[in-house]
PDB file of C-alpha atoms in Angstrom:
ATOM      1  CA  ARG A   1      17.588 -30.999 -11.867  1.00  0.00           C
ATOM      2  CA  ILE A   2      14.878 -28.435 -11.287  1.00  0.00           C
ATOM      3  CA  LEU A   3      11.734 -27.907 -13.334  1.00  0.00           C
ATOM      4  CA  LEU A   4      10.393 -24.381 -12.872  1.00  0.00           C
ATOM      5  CA  ASP A   5       6.826 -24.245 -14.174  1.00  0.00           C
ATOM      6  CA  GLY A   6       5.815 -21.081 -12.374  1.00  0.00           C
ATOM      7  CA  PRO A   7       2.488 -19.289 -12.411  1.00  0.00           C
ATOM      8  CA  CYS A   8       1.970 -17.534 -15.739  1.00  0.00           C
ATOM      9  CA  SER A   9      -0.654 -15.590 -17.676  1.00  0.00           C
ATOM     10  CA  ALA A  10      -1.552 -18.706 -19.743  1.00  0.00           C
ATOM     11  CA  LEU A  11      -1.972 -16.571 -22.872  1.00  0.00           C
ATOM     12  CA  GLY A  12      -0.831 -19.469 -25.055  1.00  0.00           C
ATOM     13  CA  GLN A  13      -2.940 -22.139 -23.434  1.00  0.00           C
ATOM     14  CA  ARG A  14      -6.094 -21.663 -25.470  1.00  0.00           C
ATOM     15  CA  PRO A  15      -7.415 -19.146 -27.986  1.00  0.00           C
ATOM     16  CA  ARG A  16      -8.968 -16.089 -26.371  1.00  0.00           C
ATOM     17  CA  LEU A  17     -11.137 -13.434 -27.897  1.00  0.00           C
ATOM     18  CA  ARG A  18     -10.122 -10.915 -25.279  1.00  0.00           C
ATOM     19  CA  ILE A  19      -7.389 -10.592 -22.693  1.00  0.00           C
ATOM     20  CA  ASP A  20      -8.537  -9.929 -19.147  1.00  0.00           C
ATOM     21  CA  PHE A  21      -5.139  -8.779 -17.839  1.00  0.00           C
ATOM     22  CA  THR A  22      -3.848  -5.229 -17.617  1.00  0.00           C
ATOM     23  CA  PRO A  23      -0.223  -4.550 -18.656  1.00  0.00           C
ATOM     24  CA  THR A  24       0.617  -4.169 -14.962  1.00  0.00           C
ATOM     25  CA  GLU A  25      -0.879  -7.570 -14.153  1.00  0.00           C
ATOM     26  CA  LEU A  26       1.042  -9.164 -17.035  1.00  0.00           C
ATOM     27  CA  ALA A  27       4.280  -7.650 -15.731  1.00  0.00           C
ATOM     28  CA  GLY A  28       3.394  -9.036 -12.286  1.00  0.00           C
ATOM     29  CA  PHE A  29       3.607 -12.608 -13.570  1.00  0.00           C
ATOM     30  CA  ALA A  30       7.146 -11.938 -14.792  1.00  0.00           C
ATOM     31  CA  ALA A  31       8.104 -10.422 -11.418  1.00  0.00           C
ATOM     32  CA  VAL A  32       6.939 -13.556  -9.562  1.00  0.00           C
ATOM     33  CA  GLN A  33       8.762 -15.755 -12.079  1.00  0.00           C
ATOM     34  CA  ARG A  34      12.001 -13.771 -11.563  1.00  0.00           C
ATOM     35  CA  ARG A  35      11.813 -14.365  -7.801  1.00  0.00           C
ATOM     36  CA  LEU A  36      11.143 -18.080  -8.345  1.00  0.00           C
ATOM     37  CA  ALA A  37      14.034 -18.276 -10.833  1.00  0.00           C
ATOM     38  CA  GLN A  38      16.440 -16.686  -8.331  1.00  0.00           C
ATOM     39  CA  VAL A  39      15.503 -19.305  -5.730  1.00  0.00           C
ATOM     40  CA  ALA A  40      15.706 -22.158  -8.255  1.00  0.00           C
ATOM     41  CA  VAL A  41      19.159 -21.109  -9.470  1.00  0.00           C
ATOM     42  CA  GLY A  42      20.327 -20.870  -5.866  1.00  0.00           C
ATOM     43  CA  LEU A  43      19.144 -24.422  -5.188  1.00  0.00           C
ATOM     44  CA  LEU A  44      20.932 -25.965  -8.164  1.00  0.00           C
ATOM     45  CA  LYS A  45      24.065 -27.985  -7.548  1.00  0.00           C
ATOM     46  CA  PRO A  46      27.085 -27.082  -9.704  1.00  0.00           C
ATOM     47  CA  GLY A  47      26.484 -28.501 -13.168  1.00  0.00           C
ATOM     48  CA  GLY A  48      22.765 -28.883 -12.443  1.00  0.00           C
ATOM     49  CA  THR A  49      19.970 -28.360 -14.951  1.00  0.00           C
ATOM     50  CA  LEU A  50      17.132 -25.835 -14.752  1.00  0.00           C
ATOM     51  CA  VAL A  51      14.191 -26.308 -17.108  1.00  0.00           C
ATOM     52  CA  TYR A  52      11.971 -23.224 -17.327  1.00  0.00           C
ATOM     53  CA  SER A  53       8.440 -23.741 -18.634  1.00  0.00           C
ATOM     54  CA  THR A  54       5.356 -21.602 -19.275  1.00  0.00           C
ATOM     55  CA  CYS A  55       2.106 -21.914 -21.209  1.00  0.00           C
ATOM     56  CA  THR A  56       2.100 -18.340 -22.478  1.00  0.00           C
ATOM     57  CA  VAL A  57       3.199 -16.419 -25.555  1.00  0.00           C
ATOM     58  CA  ASN A  58       4.049 -13.304 -23.524  1.00  0.00           C
ATOM     59  CA  PRO A  59       7.714 -12.441 -24.259  1.00  0.00           C
ATOM     60  CA  LEU A  60       8.084 -10.922 -20.761  1.00  0.00           C
ATOM     61  CA  GLU A  61       7.440 -14.394 -19.358  1.00  0.00           C
ATOM     62  CA  ASN A  62       9.496 -16.314 -21.935  1.00  0.00           C
ATOM     63  CA  GLU A  63      12.389 -14.730 -23.808  1.00  0.00           C
ATOM     64  CA  ALA A  64      12.881 -11.926 -21.269  1.00  0.00           C
ATOM     65  CA  MET A  65      12.890 -14.481 -18.425  1.00  0.00           C
ATOM     66  CA  VAL A  66      15.536 -16.588 -20.153  1.00  0.00           C
ATOM     67  CA  ALA A  67      17.620 -13.425 -20.653  1.00  0.00           C
ATOM     68  CA  TYR A  68      17.122 -12.574 -16.955  1.00  0.00           C
ATOM     69  CA  ILE A  69      18.181 -16.052 -15.805  1.00  0.00           C
ATOM     70  CA  LEU A  70      21.243 -15.975 -18.073  1.00  0.00           C
ATOM     71  CA  GLY A  71      22.143 -12.570 -16.598  1.00  0.00           C
ATOM     72  CA  LEU A  72      22.253 -13.804 -12.986  1.00  0.00           C
ATOM     73  CA  THR A  73      25.813 -13.646 -11.666  1.00  0.00           C
ATOM     74  CA  CYS A  74      27.715 -14.904  -8.645  1.00  0.00           C
ATOM     75  CA  ALA A  75      27.956 -12.128  -6.035  1.00  0.00           C
ATOM     76  CA  ARG A  76      31.568 -13.056  -5.256  1.00  0.00           C
ATOM     77  CA  THR A  77      33.055 -13.741  -8.705  1.00  0.00           C
ATOM     78  CA  LYS A  78      30.596 -11.793 -10.880  1.00  0.00           C
ATOM     79  CA  LYS A  79      30.597 -14.754 -13.303  1.00  0.00           C
ATOM     80  CA  PRO A  80      27.329 -15.957 -14.870  1.00  0.00           C
ATOM     81  CA  LEU A  81      25.549 -18.637 -12.847  1.00  0.00           C
ATOM     82  CA  MET A  82      23.764 -20.181 -15.830  1.00  0.00           C
ATOM     83  CA  GLU A  83      24.447 -20.988 -19.457  1.00  0.00           C
ATOM     84  CA  LEU A  84      22.053 -21.836 -22.258  1.00  0.00           C
ATOM     85  CA  VAL A  85      22.582 -25.282 -23.724  1.00  0.00           C
ATOM     86  CA  PRO A  86      20.900 -26.760 -26.793  1.00  0.00           C
ATOM     87  CA  ALA A  87      17.771 -28.817 -26.267  1.00  0.00           C
ATOM     88  CA  VAL A  88      18.025 -32.259 -27.796  1.00  0.00           C
ATOM     89  CA  PRO A  89      16.002 -33.083 -29.783  1.00  0.00           C
ATOM     90  CA  ARG A  90      15.407 -29.519 -31.025  1.00  0.00           C
ATOM     91  CA  VAL A  91      11.773 -28.720 -31.776  1.00  0.00           C
ATOM     92  CA  GLY A  92      10.549 -25.432 -33.257  1.00  0.00           C
ATOM     93  CA  ALA A  93      12.433 -22.334 -34.229  1.00  0.00           C
ATOM     94  CA  VAL A  94      14.220 -19.398 -32.637  1.00  0.00           C
ATOM     95  CA  GLY A  95      12.047 -17.432 -30.196  1.00  0.00           C
ATOM     96  CA  LEU A  96      11.001 -13.813 -30.348  1.00  0.00           C
ATOM     97  CA  GLN A  97      13.543 -11.021 -30.114  1.00  0.00           C
ATOM     98  CA  VAL A  98      13.288  -9.356 -26.705  1.00  0.00           C
ATOM     99  CA  PRO A  99      12.960  -5.561 -26.828  1.00  0.00           C
ATOM    100  CA  GLU A 100      15.486  -3.655 -24.693  1.00  0.00           C
ATOM    101  CA  TRP A 101      12.769  -2.181 -22.446  1.00  0.00           C
ATOM    102  CA  ALA A 102      11.700  -5.694 -21.420  1.00  0.00           C
ATOM    103  CA  LEU A 103      15.150  -6.416 -19.995  1.00  0.00           C
ATOM    104  CA  GLU A 104      15.062  -3.376 -17.705  1.00  0.00           C
ATOM    105  CA  ALA A 105      13.491  -5.009 -14.657  1.00  0.00           C
TER     106      ALA A 105
END
């Protein structure tokens, strides 16, 4: 089992009256998280579990990252390396819909 709680923008951690990040800086967090996710997936044993965690509401760091991780494939077989399984117990509702442009990384 691997818990990936990578560096994030922390936009959901506490209320803010203004955001001090530029769009480029926000995208930079997602880029670092993608690299960390690639390493984490590579370290998992077959059948292993990856838990991805952030403290942000930025969809580039949440829903788009989950879509990215689910899109990782084996170089040899081209089959997906990961699958999404239900969390038990389930808390909350369905996440945000990821715009197509966010998946083009």
